[in-house]
mmCIF file of C-alpha atoms in Angstrom:
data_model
loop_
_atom_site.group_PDB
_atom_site.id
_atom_site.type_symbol
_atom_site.label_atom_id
_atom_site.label_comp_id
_atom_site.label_asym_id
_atom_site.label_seq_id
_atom_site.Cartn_x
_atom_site.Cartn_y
_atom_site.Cartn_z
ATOM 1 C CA UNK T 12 0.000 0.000 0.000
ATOM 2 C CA UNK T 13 1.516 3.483 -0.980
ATOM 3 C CA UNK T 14 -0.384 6.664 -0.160
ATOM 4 C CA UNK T 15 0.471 10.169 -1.369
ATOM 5 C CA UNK T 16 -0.270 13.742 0.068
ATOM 6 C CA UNK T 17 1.510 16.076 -1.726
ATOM 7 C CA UNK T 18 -1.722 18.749 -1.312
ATOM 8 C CA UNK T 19 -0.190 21.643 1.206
ATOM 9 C CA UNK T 20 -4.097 22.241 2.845
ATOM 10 C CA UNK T 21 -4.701 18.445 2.768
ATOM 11 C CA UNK T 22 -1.499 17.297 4.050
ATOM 12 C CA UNK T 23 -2.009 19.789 6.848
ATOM 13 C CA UNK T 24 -5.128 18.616 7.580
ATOM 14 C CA UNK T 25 -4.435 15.265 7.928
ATOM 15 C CA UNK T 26 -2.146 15.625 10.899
ATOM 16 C CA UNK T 27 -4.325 17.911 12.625
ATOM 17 C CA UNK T 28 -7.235 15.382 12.289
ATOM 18 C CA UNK T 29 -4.977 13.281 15.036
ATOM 19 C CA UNK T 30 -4.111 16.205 17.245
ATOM 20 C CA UNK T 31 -6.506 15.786 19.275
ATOM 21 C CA UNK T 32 -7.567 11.808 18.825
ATOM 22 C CA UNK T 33 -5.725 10.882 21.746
ATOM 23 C CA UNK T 34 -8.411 12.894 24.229
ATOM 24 C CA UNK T 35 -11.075 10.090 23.002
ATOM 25 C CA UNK T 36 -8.467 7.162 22.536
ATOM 26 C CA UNK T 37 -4.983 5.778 22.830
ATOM 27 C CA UNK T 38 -4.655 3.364 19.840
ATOM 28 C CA UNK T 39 -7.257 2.844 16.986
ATOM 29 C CA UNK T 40 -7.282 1.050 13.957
ATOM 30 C CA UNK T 41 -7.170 2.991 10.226
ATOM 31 C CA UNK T 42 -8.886 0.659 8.242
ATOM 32 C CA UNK T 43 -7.670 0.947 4.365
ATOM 33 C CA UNK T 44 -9.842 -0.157 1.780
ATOM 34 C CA UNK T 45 -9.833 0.339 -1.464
ATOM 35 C CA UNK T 46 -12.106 2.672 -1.866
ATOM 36 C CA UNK T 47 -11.521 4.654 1.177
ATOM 37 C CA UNK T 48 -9.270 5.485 4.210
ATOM 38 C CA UNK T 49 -11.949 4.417 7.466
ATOM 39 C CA UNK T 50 -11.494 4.939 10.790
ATOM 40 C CA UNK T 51 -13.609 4.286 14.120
ATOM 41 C CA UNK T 52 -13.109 4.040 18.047
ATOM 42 C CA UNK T 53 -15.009 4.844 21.090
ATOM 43 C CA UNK T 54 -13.589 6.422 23.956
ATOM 44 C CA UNK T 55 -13.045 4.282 26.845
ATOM 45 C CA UNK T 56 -16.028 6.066 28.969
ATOM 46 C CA UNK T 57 -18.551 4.447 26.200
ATOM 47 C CA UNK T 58 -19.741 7.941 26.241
ATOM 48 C CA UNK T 59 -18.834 9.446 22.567
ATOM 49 C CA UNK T 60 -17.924 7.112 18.859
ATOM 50 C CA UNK T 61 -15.956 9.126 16.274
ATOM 51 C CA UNK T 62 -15.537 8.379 12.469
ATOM 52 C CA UNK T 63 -12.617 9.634 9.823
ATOM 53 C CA UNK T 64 -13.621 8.781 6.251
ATOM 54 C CA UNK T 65 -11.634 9.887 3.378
ATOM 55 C CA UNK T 66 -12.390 8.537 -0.327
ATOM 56 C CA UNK T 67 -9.682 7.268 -2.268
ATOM 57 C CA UNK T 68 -9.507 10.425 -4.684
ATOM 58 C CA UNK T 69 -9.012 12.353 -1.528
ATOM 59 C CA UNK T 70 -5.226 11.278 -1.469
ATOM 60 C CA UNK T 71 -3.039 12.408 -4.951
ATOM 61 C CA UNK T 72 -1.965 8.686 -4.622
ATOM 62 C CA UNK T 73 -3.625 5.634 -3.705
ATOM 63 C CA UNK T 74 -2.068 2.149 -4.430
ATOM 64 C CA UNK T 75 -4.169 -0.588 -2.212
ATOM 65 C CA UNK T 76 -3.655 -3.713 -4.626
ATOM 66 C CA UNK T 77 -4.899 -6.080 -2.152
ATOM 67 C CA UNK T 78 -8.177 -7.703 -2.297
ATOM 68 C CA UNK T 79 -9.068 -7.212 1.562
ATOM 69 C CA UNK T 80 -9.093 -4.076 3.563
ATOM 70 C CA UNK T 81 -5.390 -3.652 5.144
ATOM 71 C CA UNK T 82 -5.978 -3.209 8.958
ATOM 72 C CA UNK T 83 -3.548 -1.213 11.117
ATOM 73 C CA UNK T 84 -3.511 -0.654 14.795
ATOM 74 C CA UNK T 85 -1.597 2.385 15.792
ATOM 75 C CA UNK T 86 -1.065 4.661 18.694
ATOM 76 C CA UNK T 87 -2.538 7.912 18.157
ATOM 77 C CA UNK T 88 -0.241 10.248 19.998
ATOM 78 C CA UNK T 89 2.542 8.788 18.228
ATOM 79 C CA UNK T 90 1.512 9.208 14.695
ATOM 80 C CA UNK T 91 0.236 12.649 15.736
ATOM 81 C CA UNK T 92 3.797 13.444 16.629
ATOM 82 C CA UNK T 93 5.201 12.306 13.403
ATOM 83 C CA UNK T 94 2.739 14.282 11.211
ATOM 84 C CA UNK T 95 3.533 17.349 13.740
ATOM 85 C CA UNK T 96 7.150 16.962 12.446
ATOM 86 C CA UNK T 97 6.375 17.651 8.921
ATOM 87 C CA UNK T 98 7.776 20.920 7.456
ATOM 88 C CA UNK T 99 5.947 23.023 5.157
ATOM 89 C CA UNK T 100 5.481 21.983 1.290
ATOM 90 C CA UNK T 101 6.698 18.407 2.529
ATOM 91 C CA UNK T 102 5.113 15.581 0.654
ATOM 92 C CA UNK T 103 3.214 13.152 2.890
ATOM 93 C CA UNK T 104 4.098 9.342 1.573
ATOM 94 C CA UNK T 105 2.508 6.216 3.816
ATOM 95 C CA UNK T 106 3.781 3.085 2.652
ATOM 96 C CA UNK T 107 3.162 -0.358 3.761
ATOM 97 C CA UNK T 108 4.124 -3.505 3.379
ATOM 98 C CA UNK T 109 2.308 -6.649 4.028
ATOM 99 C CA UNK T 110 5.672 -8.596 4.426
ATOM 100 C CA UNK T 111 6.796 -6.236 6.971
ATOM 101 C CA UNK T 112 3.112 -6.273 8.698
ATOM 102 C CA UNK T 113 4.225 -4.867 11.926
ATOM 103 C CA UNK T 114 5.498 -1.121 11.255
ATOM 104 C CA UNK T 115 4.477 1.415 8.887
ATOM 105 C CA UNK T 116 6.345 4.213 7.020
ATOM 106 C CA UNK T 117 5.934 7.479 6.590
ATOM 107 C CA UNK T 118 8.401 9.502 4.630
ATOM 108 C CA UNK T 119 8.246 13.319 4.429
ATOM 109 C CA UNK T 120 10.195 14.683 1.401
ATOM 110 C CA UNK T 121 10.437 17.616 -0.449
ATOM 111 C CA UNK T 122 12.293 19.336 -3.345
ATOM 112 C CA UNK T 123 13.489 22.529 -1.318
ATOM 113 C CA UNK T 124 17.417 21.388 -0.740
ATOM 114 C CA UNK T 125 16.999 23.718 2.616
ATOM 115 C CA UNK T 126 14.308 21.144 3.818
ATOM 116 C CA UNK T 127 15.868 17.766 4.948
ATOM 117 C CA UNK T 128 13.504 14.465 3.848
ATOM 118 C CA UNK T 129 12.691 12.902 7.477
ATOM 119 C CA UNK T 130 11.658 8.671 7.213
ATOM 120 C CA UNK T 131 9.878 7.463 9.806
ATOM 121 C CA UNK T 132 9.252 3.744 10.908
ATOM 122 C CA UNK T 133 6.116 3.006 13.168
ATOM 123 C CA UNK T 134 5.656 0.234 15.178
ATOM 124 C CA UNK T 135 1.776 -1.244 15.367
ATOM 125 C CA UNK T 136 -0.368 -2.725 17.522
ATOM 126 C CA UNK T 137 -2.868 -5.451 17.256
ATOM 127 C CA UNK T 138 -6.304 -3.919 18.966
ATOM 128 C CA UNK T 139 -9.258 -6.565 19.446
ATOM 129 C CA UNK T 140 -11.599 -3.542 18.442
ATOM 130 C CA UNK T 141 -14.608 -4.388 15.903
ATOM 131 C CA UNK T 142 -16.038 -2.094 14.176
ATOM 132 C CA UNK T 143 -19.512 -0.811 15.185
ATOM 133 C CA UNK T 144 -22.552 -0.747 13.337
ATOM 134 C CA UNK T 145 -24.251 2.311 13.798
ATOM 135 C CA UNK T 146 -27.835 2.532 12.641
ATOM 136 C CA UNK T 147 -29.274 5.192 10.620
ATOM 137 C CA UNK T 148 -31.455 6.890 12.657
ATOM 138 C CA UNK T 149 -34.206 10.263 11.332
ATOM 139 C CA UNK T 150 -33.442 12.591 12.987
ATOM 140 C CA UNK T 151 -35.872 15.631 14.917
ATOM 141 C CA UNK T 152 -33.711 18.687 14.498
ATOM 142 C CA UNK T 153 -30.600 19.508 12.281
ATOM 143 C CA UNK T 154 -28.832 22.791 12.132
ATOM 144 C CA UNK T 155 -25.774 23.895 10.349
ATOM 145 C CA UNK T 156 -23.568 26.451 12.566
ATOM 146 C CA UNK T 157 -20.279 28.348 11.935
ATOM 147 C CA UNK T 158 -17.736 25.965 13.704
ATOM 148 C CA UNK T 159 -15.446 28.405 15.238
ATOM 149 C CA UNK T 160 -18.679 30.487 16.833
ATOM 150 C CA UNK T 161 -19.955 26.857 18.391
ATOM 151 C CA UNK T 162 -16.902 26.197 19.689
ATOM 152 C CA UNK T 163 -16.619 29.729 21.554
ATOM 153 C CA UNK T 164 -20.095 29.052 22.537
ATOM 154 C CA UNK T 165 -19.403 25.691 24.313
ATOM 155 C CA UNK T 166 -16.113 26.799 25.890
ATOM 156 C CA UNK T 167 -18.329 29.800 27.404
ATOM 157 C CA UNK T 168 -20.802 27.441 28.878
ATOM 158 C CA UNK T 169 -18.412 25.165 30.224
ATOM 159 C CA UNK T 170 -17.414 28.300 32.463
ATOM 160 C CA UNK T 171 -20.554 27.004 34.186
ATOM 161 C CA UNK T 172 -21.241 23.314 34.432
ATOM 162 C CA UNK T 173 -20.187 20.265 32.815
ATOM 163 C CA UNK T 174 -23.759 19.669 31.449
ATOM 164 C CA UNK T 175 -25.083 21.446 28.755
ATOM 165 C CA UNK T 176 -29.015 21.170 28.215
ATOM 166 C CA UNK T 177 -30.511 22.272 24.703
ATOM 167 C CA UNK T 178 -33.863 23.455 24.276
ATOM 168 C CA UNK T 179 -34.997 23.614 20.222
ATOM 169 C CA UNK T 180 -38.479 24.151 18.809
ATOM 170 C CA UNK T 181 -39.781 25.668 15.414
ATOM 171 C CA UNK T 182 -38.983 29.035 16.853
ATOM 172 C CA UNK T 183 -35.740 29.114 18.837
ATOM 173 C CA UNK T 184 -32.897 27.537 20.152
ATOM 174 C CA UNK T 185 -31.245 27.953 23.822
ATOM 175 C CA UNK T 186 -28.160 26.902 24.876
ATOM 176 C CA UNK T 187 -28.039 26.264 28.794
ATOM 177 C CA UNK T 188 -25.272 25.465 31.375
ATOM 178 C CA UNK T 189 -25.829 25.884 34.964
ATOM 179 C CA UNK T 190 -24.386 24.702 38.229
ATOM 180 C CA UNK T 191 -24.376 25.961 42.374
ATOM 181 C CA UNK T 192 -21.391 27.058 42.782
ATOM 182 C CA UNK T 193 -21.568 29.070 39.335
ATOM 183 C CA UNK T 194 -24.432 29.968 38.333
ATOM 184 C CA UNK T 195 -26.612 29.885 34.886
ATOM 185 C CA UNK T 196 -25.646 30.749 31.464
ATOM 186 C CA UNK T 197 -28.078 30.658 28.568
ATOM 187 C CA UNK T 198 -27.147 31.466 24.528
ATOM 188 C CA UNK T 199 -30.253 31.838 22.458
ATOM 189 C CA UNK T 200 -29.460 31.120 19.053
ATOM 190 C CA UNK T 201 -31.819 33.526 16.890
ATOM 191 C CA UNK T 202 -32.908 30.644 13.660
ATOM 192 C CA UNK T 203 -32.338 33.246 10.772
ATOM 193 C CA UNK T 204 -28.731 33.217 11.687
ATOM 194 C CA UNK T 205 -28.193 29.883 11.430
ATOM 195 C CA UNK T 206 -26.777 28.436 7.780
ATOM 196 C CA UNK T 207 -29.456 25.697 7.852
ATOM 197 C CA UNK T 208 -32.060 24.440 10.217
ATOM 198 C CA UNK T 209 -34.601 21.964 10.126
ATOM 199 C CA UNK T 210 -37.541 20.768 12.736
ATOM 200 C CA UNK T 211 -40.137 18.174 12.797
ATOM 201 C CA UNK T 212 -43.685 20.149 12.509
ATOM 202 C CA UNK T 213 -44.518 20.384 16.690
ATOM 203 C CA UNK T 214 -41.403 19.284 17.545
ATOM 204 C CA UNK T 215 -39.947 20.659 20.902
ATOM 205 C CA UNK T 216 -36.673 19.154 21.848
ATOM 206 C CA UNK T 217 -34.556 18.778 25.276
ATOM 207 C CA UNK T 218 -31.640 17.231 25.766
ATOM 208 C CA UNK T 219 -28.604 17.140 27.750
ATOM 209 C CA UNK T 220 -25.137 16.409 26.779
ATOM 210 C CA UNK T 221 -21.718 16.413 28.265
ATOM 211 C CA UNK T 222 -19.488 19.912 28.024
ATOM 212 C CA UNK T 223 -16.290 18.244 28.419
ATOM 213 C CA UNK T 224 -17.167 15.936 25.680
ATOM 214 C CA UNK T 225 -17.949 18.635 23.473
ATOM 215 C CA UNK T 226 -14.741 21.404 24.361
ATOM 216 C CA UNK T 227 -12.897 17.950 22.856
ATOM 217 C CA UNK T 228 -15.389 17.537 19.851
ATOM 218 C CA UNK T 229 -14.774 21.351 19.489
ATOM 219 C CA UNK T 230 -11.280 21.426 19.523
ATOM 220 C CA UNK T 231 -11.112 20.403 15.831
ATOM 221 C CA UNK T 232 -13.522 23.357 14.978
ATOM 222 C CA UNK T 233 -10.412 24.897 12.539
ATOM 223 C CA UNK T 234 -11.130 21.793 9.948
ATOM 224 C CA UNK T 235 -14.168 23.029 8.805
ATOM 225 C CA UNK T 236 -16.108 26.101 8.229
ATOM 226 C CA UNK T 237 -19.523 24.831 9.551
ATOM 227 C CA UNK T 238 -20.515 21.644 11.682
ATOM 228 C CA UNK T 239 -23.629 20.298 11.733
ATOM 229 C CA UNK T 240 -25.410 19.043 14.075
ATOM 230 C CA UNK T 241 -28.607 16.281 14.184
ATOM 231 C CA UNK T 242 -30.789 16.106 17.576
ATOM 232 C CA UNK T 243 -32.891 12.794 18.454
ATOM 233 C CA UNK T 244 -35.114 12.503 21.629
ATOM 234 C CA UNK T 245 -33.175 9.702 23.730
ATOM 235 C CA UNK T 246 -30.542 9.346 20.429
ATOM 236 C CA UNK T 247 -26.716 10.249 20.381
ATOM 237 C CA UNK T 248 -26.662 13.988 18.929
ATOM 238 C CA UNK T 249 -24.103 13.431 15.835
ATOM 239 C CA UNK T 250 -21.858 15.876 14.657
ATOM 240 C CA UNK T 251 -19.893 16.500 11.444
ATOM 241 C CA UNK T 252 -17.375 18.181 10.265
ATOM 242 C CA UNK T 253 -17.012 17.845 6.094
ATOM 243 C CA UNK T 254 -13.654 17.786 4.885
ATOM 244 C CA UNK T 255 -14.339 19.466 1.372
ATOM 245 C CA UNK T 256 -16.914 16.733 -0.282
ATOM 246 C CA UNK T 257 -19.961 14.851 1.568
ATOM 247 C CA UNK T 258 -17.600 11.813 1.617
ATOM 248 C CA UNK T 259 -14.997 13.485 3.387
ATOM 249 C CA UNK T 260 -15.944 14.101 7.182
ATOM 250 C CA UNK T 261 -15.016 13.379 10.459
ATOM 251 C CA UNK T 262 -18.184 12.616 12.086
ATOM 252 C CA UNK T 263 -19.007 12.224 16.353
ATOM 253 C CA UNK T 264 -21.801 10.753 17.765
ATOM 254 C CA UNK T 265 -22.005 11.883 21.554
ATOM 255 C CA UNK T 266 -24.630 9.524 24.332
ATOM 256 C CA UNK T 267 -27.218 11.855 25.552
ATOM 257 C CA UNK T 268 -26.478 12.328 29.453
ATOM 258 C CA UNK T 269 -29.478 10.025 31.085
ATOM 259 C CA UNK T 270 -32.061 12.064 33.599
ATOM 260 C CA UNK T 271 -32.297 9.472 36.915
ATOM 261 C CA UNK T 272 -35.033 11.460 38.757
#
């Protein structure tokens, strides 16, 4: 198998889309098919699942000439540390070899004779992880928000409790954190500013979710312009961040928090 990034925006944003992997989970496995670059874990709480999916014509270069998927297991804070050493207008090249099934290689070249090539060997790791089926699921509510103002939003409210309760009918939106010691924030979100939104007729939603949780989701807001968001009565809210095409997204689905009165 022999990948290629030599894209400066998408080689970027492929190491930043494992900056932050290891706050939901220590090794995963990057499933390589050959139509597409899949990958899935769940953080060890059971509390959140997230998804990377990247089509084969998302990479300049994609050589898979085996007829099953090639499975890797691979710790996530170490591969984010080898994509963090990549210099500017370095090439990204992933190779590996089924002979040599327990490390993978990741070179970083470059024609700029002021910017040394770096080669990189990674060791794996077999994980007993199988991949979950998640069901479709209608949902009640979807909205489309600017990323970078959500994110703001949810750090602001986590100022004030680690649960964050959201209120959505046909005509607005509220955004509530509250706790003792703090106090109470509320964000209504007026509907005409939003890019998109979308309510079953009657619908009126609330549901509670974890802040923490969502500061991590958050913390890739910089990927994407927008993120939208789908809301289900006693559902995981899912979240997704599109990566330039409808088949390129990182998507998070996040367990509502449960109500035991």
């Amino acid at each position: 198998m022999n990948i290629l990034i030599d894209n400066q925006q998408k080689a970027d944003l492929f190491a930043y889309l494992f900056q932050h992997i290891k706050l939901f989970s220590e090794y995963v496995n990057i499933m390589f098919e050959k139509e597409r670059m899949y990958l899935q874990s769940m953080d060890s709480s059971r509390v959140s699942i997230f998804e990377i999916e990247l089509p084969n014509n998302w990479f300049q270069k994609y050589e898979h000439t085996n007829d099953a998927a090639i499975c890797i297991g691979i710790n996530t804070n170490i591969l984010y540390k080898v994509l963090n050493a990549r210099d500017k207008n370095q090439v990204v090249s992933i190779v590996y070899n089924g002979e040599d099934a327990d490390k993978l290689y990741i070179h970083f070249t470059c024609d700029n004779k002021d910017i040394f090539d770096k080669h990189f060997e990674i060791p794996l790791v077999e994980i007993e992880n199988e991949l979950l089926g998640i069901p479709e699921f209608e949902s009640q509510a979807d909205l489309t928000i600017n990323s970078i103002n959500f994110a703001s939003i949810i750090n602001q409210l986590q100022i004030f409790g680690d649960q964050l309760i959201i209120d959505c009918s046909e005509e607005k939106i509220a955004l509530c954190s509250t706790s003792q010691e703090t106090g109470k924030m509320t964000v209504d979100i007026n509907i005409n500013d939003l890019d998109s939104f979308a309510i079953n007729e009657g619908e009126n939603l609330s549901l509670s979710f974890s802040l923490s949780y969502l500061h991590n989701i958050c913390l890739y807001s910089k990927i994407s312009k927008d993120i939208e968001i789908k809301l289900t009565r006693d559902y995981p809210m899912k979240i997704t961040y599109l990566l330039g095409d409808e088949n390129s997204k990182m998507t998070f689905y996040l367990a509502p928090k449960i109500n035991d009165e």
